mmCIF file of C-alpha atoms and ligand atoms in Angstrom:
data_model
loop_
_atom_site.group_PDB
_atom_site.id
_atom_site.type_symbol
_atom_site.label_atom_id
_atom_site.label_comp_id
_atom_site.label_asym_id
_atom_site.label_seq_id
_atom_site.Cartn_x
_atom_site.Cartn_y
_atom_site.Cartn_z
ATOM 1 C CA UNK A 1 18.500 -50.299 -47.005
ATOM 2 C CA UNK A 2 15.296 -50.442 -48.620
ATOM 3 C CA UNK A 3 14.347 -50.054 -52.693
ATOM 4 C CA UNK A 4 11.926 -47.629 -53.498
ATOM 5 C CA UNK A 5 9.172 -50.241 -55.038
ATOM 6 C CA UNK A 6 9.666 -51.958 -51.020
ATOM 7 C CA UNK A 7 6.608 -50.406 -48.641
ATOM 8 C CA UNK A 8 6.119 -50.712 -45.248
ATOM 9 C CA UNK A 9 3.751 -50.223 -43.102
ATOM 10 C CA UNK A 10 3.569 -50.800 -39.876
ATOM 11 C CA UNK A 11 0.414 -53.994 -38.127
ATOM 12 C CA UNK A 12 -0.095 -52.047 -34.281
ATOM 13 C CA UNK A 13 1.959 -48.867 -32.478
ATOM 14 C CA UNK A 14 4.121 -51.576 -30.742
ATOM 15 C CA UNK A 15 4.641 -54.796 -32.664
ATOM 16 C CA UNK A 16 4.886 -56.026 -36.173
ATOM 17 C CA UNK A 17 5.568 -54.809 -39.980
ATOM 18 C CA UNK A 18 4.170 -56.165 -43.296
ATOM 19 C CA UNK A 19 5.989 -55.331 -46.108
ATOM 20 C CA UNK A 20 5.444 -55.514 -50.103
ATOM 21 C CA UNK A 21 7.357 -55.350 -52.922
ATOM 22 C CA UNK A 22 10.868 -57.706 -51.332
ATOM 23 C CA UNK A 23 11.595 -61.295 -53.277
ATOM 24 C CA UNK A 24 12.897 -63.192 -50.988
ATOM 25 C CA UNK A 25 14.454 -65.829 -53.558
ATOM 26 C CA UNK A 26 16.700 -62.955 -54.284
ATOM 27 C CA UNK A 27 17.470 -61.002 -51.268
ATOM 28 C CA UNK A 28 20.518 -59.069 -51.141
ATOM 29 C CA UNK A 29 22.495 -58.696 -48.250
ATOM 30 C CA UNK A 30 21.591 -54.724 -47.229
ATOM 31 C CA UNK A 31 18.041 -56.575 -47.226
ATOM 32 C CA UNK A 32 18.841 -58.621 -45.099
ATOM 33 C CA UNK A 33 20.392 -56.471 -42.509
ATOM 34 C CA UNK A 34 17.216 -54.091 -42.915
ATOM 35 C CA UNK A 35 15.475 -57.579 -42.430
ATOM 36 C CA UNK A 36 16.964 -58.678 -39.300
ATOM 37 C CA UNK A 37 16.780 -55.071 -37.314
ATOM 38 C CA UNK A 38 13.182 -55.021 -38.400
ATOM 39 C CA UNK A 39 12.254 -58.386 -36.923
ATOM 40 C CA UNK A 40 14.686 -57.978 -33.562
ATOM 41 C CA UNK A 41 13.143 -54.320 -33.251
ATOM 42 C CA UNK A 42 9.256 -55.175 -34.178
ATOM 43 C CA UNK A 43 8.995 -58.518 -32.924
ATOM 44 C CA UNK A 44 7.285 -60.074 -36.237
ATOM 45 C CA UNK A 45 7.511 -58.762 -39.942
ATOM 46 C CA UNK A 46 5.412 -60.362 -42.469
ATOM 47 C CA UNK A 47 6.159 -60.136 -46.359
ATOM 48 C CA UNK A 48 3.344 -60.574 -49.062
ATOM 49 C CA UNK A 49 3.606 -61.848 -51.958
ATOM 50 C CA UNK A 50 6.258 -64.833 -51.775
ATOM 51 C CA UNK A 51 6.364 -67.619 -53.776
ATOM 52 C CA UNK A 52 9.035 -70.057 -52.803
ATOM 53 C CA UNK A 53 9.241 -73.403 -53.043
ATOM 54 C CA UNK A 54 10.717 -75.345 -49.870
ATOM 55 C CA UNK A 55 14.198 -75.477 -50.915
ATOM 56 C CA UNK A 56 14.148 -71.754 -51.063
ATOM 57 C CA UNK A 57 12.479 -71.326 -48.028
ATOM 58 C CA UNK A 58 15.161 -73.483 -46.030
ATOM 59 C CA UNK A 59 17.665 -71.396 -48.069
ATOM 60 C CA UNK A 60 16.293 -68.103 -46.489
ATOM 61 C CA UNK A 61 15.950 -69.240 -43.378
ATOM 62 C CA UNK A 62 19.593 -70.507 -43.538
ATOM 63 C CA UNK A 63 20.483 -66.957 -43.891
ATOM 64 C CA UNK A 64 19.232 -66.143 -40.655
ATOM 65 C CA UNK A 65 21.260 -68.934 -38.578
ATOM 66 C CA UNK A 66 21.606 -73.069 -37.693
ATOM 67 C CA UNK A 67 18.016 -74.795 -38.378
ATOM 68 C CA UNK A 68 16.521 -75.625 -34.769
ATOM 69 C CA UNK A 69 14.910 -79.059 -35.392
ATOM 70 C CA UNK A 70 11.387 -79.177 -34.086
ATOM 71 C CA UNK A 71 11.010 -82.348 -31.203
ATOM 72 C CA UNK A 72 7.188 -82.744 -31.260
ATOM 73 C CA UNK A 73 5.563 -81.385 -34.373
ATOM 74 C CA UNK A 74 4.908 -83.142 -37.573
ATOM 75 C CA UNK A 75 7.491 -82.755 -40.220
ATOM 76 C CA UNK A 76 7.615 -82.815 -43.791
ATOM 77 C CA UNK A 77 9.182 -86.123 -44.714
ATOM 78 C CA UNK A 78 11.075 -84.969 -47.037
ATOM 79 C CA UNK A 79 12.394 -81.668 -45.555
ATOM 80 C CA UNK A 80 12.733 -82.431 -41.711
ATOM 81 C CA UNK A 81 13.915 -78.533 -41.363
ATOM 82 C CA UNK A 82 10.545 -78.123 -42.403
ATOM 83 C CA UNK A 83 7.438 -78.278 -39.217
ATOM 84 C CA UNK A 84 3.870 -78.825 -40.428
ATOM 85 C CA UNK A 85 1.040 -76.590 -38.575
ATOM 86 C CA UNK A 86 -1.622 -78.075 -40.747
ATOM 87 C CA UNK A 87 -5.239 -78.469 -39.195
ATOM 88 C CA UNK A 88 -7.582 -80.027 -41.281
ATOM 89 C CA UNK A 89 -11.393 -79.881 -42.504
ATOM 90 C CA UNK A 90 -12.772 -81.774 -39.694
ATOM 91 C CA UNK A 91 -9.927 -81.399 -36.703
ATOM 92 C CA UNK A 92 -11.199 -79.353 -34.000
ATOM 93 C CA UNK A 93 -7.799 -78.410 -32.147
ATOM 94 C CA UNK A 94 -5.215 -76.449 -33.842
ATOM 95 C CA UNK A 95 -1.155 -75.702 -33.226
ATOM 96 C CA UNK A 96 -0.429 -73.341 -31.407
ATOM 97 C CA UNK A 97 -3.629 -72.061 -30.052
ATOM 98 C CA UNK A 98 -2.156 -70.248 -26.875
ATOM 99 C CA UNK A 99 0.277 -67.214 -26.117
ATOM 100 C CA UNK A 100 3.396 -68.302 -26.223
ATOM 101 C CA UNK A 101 7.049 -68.336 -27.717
ATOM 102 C CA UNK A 102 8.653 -71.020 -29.545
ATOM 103 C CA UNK A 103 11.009 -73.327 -27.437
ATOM 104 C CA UNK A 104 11.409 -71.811 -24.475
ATOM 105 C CA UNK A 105 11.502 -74.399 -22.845
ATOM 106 C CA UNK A 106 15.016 -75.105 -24.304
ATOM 107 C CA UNK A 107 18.459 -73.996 -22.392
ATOM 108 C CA UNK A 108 19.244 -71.748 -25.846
ATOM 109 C CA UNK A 109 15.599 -70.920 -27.049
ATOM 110 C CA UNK A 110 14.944 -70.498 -30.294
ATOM 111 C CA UNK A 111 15.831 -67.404 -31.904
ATOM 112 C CA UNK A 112 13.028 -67.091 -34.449
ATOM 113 C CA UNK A 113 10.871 -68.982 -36.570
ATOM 114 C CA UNK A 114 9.543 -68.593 -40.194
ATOM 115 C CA UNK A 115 6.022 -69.242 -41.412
ATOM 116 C CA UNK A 116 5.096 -69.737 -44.690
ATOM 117 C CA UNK A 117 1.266 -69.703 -45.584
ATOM 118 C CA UNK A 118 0.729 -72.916 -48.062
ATOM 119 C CA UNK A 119 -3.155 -73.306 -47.503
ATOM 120 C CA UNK A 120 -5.758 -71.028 -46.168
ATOM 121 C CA UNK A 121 -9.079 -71.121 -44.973
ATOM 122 C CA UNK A 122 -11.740 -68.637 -46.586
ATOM 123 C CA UNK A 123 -11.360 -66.802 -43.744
ATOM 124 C CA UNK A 124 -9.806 -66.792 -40.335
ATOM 125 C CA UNK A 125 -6.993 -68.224 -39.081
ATOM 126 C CA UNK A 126 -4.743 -65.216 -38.077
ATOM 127 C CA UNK A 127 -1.830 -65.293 -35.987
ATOM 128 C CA UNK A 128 -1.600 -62.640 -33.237
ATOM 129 C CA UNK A 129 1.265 -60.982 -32.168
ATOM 130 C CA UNK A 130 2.107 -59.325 -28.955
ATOM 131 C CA UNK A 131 5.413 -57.081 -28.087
ATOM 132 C CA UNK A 132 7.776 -58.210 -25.195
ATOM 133 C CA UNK A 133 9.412 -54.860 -25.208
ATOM 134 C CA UNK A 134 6.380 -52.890 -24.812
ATOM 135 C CA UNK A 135 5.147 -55.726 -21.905
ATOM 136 C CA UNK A 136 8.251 -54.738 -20.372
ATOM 137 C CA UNK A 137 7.619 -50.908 -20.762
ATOM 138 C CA UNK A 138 4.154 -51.387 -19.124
ATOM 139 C CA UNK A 139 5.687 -52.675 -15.978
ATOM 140 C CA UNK A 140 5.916 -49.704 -13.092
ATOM 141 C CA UNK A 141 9.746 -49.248 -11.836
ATOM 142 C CA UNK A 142 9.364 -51.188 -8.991
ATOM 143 C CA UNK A 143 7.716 -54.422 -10.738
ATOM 144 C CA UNK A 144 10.761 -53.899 -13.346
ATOM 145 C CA UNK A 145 13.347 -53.857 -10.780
ATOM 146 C CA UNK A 146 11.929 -56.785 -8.786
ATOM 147 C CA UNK A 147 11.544 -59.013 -11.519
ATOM 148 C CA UNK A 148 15.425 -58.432 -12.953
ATOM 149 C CA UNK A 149 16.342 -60.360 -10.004
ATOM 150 C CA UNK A 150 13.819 -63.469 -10.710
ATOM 151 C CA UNK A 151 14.253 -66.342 -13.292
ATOM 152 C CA UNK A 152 11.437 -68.557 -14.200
ATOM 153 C CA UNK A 153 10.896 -72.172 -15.021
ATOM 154 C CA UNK A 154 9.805 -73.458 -18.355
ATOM 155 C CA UNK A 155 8.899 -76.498 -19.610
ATOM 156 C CA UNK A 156 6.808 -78.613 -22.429
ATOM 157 C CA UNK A 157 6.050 -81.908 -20.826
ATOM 158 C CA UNK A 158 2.749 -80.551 -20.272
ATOM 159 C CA UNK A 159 2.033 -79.924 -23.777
ATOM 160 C CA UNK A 160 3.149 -82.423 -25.475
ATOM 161 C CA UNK A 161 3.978 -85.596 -22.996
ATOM 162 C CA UNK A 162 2.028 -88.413 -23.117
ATOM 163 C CA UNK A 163 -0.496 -86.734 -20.753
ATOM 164 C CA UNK A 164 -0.185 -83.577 -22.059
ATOM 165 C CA UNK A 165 -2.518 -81.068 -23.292
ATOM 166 C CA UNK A 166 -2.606 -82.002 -26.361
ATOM 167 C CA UNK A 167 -3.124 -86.021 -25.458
ATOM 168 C CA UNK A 168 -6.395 -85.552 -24.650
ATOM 169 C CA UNK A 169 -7.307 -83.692 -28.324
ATOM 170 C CA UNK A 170 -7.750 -84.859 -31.669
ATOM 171 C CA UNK A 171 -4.756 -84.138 -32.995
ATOM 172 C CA UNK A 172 -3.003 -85.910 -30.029
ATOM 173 C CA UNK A 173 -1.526 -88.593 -32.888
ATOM 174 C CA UNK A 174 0.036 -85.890 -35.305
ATOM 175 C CA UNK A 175 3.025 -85.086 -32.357
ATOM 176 C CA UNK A 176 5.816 -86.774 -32.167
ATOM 177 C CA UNK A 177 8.656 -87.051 -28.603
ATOM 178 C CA UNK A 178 6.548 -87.819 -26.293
ATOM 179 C CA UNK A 179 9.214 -89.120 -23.821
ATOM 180 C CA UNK A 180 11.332 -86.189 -24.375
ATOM 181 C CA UNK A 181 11.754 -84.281 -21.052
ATOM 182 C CA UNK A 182 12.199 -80.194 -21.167
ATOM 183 C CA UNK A 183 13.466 -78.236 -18.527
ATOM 184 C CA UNK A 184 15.136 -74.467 -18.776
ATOM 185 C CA UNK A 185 15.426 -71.307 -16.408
ATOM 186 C CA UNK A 186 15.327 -68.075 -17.984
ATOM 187 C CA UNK A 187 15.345 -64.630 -16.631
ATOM 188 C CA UNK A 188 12.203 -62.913 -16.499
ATOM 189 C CA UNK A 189 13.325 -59.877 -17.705
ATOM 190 C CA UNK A 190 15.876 -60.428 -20.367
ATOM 191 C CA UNK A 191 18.397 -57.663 -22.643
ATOM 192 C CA UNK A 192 17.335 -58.615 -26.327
ATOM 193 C CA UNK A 193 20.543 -60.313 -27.638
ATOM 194 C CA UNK A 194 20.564 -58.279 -31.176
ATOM 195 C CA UNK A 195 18.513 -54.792 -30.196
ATOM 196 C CA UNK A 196 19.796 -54.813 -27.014
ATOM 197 C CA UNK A 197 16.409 -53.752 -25.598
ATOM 198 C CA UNK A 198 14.749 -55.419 -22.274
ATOM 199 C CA UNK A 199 12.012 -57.525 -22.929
ATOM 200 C CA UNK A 200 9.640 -59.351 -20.869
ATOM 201 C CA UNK A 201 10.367 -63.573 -21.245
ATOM 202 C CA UNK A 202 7.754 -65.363 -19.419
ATOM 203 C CA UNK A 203 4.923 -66.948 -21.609
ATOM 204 C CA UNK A 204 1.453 -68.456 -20.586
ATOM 205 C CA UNK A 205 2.123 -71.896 -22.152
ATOM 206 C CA UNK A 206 5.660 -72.806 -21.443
ATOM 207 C CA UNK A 207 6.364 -70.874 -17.910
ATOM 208 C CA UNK A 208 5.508 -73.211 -15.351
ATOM 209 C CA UNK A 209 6.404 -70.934 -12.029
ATOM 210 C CA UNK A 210 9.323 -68.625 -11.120
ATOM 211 C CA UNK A 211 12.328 -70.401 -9.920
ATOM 212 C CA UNK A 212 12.545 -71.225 -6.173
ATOM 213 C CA UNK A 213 8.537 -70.188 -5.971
ATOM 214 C CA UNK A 214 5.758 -72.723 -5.635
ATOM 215 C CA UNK A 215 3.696 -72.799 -9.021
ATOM 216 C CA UNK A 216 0.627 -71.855 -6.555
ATOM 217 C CA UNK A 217 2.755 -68.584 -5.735
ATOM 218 C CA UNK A 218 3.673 -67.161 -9.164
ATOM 219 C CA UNK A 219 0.241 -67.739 -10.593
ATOM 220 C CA UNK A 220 -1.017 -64.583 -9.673
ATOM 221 C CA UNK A 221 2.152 -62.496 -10.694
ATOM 222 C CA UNK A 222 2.385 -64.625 -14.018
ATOM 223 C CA UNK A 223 -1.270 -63.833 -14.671
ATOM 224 C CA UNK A 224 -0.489 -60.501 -14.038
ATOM 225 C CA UNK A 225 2.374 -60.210 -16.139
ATOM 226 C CA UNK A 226 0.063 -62.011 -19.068
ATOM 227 C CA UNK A 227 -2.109 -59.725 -18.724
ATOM 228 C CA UNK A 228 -0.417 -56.576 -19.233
ATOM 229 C CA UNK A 229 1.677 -58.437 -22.379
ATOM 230 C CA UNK A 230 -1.750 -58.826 -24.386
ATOM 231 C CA UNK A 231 -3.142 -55.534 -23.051
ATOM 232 C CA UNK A 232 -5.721 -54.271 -26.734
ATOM 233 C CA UNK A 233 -2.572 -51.531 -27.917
ATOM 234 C CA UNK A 234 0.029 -54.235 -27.330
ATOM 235 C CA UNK A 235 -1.320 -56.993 -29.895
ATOM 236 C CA UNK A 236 -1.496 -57.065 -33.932
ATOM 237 C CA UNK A 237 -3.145 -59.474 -36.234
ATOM 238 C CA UNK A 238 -1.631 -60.237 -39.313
ATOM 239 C CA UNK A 239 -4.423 -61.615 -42.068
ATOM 240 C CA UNK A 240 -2.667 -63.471 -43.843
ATOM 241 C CA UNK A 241 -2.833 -64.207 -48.174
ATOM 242 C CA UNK A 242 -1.624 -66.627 -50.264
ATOM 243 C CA UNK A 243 2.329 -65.971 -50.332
ATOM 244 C CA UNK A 244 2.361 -64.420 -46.996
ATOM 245 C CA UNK A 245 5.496 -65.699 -45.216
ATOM 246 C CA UNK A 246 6.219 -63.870 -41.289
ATOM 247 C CA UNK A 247 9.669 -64.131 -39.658
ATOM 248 C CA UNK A 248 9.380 -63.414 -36.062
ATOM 249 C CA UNK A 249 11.502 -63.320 -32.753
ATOM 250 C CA UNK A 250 10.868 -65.401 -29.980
ATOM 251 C CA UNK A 251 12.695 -63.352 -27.390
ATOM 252 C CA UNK A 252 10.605 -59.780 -28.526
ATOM 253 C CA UNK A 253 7.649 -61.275 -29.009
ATOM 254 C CA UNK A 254 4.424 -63.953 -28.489
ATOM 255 C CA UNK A 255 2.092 -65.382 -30.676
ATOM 256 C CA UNK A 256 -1.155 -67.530 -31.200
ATOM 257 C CA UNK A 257 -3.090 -68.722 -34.139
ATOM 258 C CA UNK A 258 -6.921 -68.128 -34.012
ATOM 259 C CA UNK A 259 -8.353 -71.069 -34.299
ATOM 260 C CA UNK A 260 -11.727 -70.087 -35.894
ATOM 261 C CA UNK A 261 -12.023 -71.583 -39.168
ATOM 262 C CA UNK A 262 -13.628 -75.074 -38.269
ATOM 263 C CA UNK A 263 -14.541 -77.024 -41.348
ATOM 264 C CA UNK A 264 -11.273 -75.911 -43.635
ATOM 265 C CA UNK A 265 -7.952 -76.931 -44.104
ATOM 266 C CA UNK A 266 -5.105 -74.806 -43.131
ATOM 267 C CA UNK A 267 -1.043 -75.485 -44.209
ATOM 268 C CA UNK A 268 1.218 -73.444 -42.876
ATOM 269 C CA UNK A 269 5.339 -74.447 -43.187
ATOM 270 C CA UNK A 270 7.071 -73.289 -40.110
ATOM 271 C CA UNK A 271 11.354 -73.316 -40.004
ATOM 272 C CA UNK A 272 12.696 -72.440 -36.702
ATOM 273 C CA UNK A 273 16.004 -70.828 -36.125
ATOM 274 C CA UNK A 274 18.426 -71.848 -33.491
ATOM 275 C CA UNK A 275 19.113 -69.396 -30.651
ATOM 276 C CA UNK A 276 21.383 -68.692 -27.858
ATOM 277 C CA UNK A 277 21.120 -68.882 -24.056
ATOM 278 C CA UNK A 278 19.577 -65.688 -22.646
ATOM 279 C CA UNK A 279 20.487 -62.986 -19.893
HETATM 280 C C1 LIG B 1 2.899 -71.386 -34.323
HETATM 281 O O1 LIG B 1 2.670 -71.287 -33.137
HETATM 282 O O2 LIG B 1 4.032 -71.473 -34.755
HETATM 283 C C2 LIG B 1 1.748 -71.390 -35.302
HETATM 284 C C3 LIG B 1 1.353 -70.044 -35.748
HETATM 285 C C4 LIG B 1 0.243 -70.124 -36.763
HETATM 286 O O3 LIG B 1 -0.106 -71.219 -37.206
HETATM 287 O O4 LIG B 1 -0.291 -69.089 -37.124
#
């Protein structure tokens, strides 16, 4: 349950909220459930207007669940619940640059992640959103059907191992665990654990092939699948301001962060929340 000074409004038709007028130093618990049905239902809400300081951002984020510890990104040294995605004036590559969904490359992906805007570019630099749910409700019955029976693979070694895709950039020396191998197998279709709703969980930079296919054969059904997830209805950009902080889910949603503010600095604080194994 919502105060009257809270509005929101919602970013596309399928995915995403922004909402004004919460504090979320002082969040009560009816916020919070409102809170958490509005990010396992729209995939990503994003609140204006915040203005916490790192301890209170880990303290939120607490509130959703265990702190999942990020492997490869840079930390803050002196809040390691904390991830950096911080590109500066004259870096070319940024984080997270592709579609995809944090950690799901892990056995028990992550269940969500919060990101707090600390330094913006002029202009640029949105994140873009896409619904799982509504990639799912795109499929025709038959695709649906066929793909409840198939897992996939996912992994991160080729991100962020030592020949990775981000070795050969110029950011390659901000990661960190380079020897750390990744392996999981996930449905592809998978029942939300909170909203109970299927959702589509196969992601362009983490899903290496389905399981017991040849990366050569699920290709063309991936890029198929990718396709339809970031069909023009299905995505929303959220702009962000000073203050802005965005709590998404990983298992309703994708993201990426535009990348088209060469020449400025950009500091965003990302805390990820543990998750559970998916079916
Ligand atoms: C991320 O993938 O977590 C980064 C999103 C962003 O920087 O907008």
């Amino acid at each position: 349950m919502l105060a009257d000074t809270v509005s929101v409004r919602p970013l596309s038709p399928t995915c995403g909220l922004e909402v004004e007028g919460l504090d979320l130093r002082q969040i009560g618990e009816s916020e919070m459930t409102w809170l958490r049905s509005a990010v396992a239902d729209n995939g990503v809400v994003a609140v204006r207007g915040q203005d916490l300081s790192p301890e209170q951002h880990i303290a939120f984020a607490r509130q959703w669940g265990e702190i999942d510890y990020n492997r490869f990104f840079p930390i803050n040294e002196l809040y390691p619940e904390i991830a950096l995605v911080q590109k500066e004036e004259n870096q070319k590559v940024n984080i997270g640059g592709g579609w995809h969904t944090d950690h799901s490359y892990d056995v028990e992906p992550a269940m969500g992640s919060i990101l707090l805007a600390r330094e913006l570019p002029p202009s640029g630099g949105d994140t873009l959103f896409a619904s799982m749910y509504a990639a799912y409700d795109s499929l025709s019955d038959g695709l649906k059907a066929t793909l409840e029976t198939m897992r996939a693979v996912h992994t991160a070694d080729h991100i962020y191992g030592h020949d990775g895709a981000y070795a050969k950039t110029d950011i390659a020396s901000i990661f960190r665990g380079h020897d750390e191998h990744t392996l999981a197998v996930h449905p592809v279709i998978i029942t939300h654990p909170t909203s109970g709703r299927k959702a589509l969980y196969v992601n362009p930079s983490f899903t290496t092939r389905f399981d017991g296919w040849t990366r050569e054969e699920s290709l063309p059904l991936l890029q198929y699948l990718y396709a339809q997830a970031i069909a023009q209805d299905n995505v929303c950009t959220l702009q962000w301001k000073p203050g802005s902080i965005a709590i998404w889910d990983n298992r309703a949603s994708w993201h990426f962060a535009k990348n088209d503010y060469h020449g400025h600095r950009r500091v965003m604080h990302r805390i990820t929340i543990a998750g559970c194994a998916l079916s």
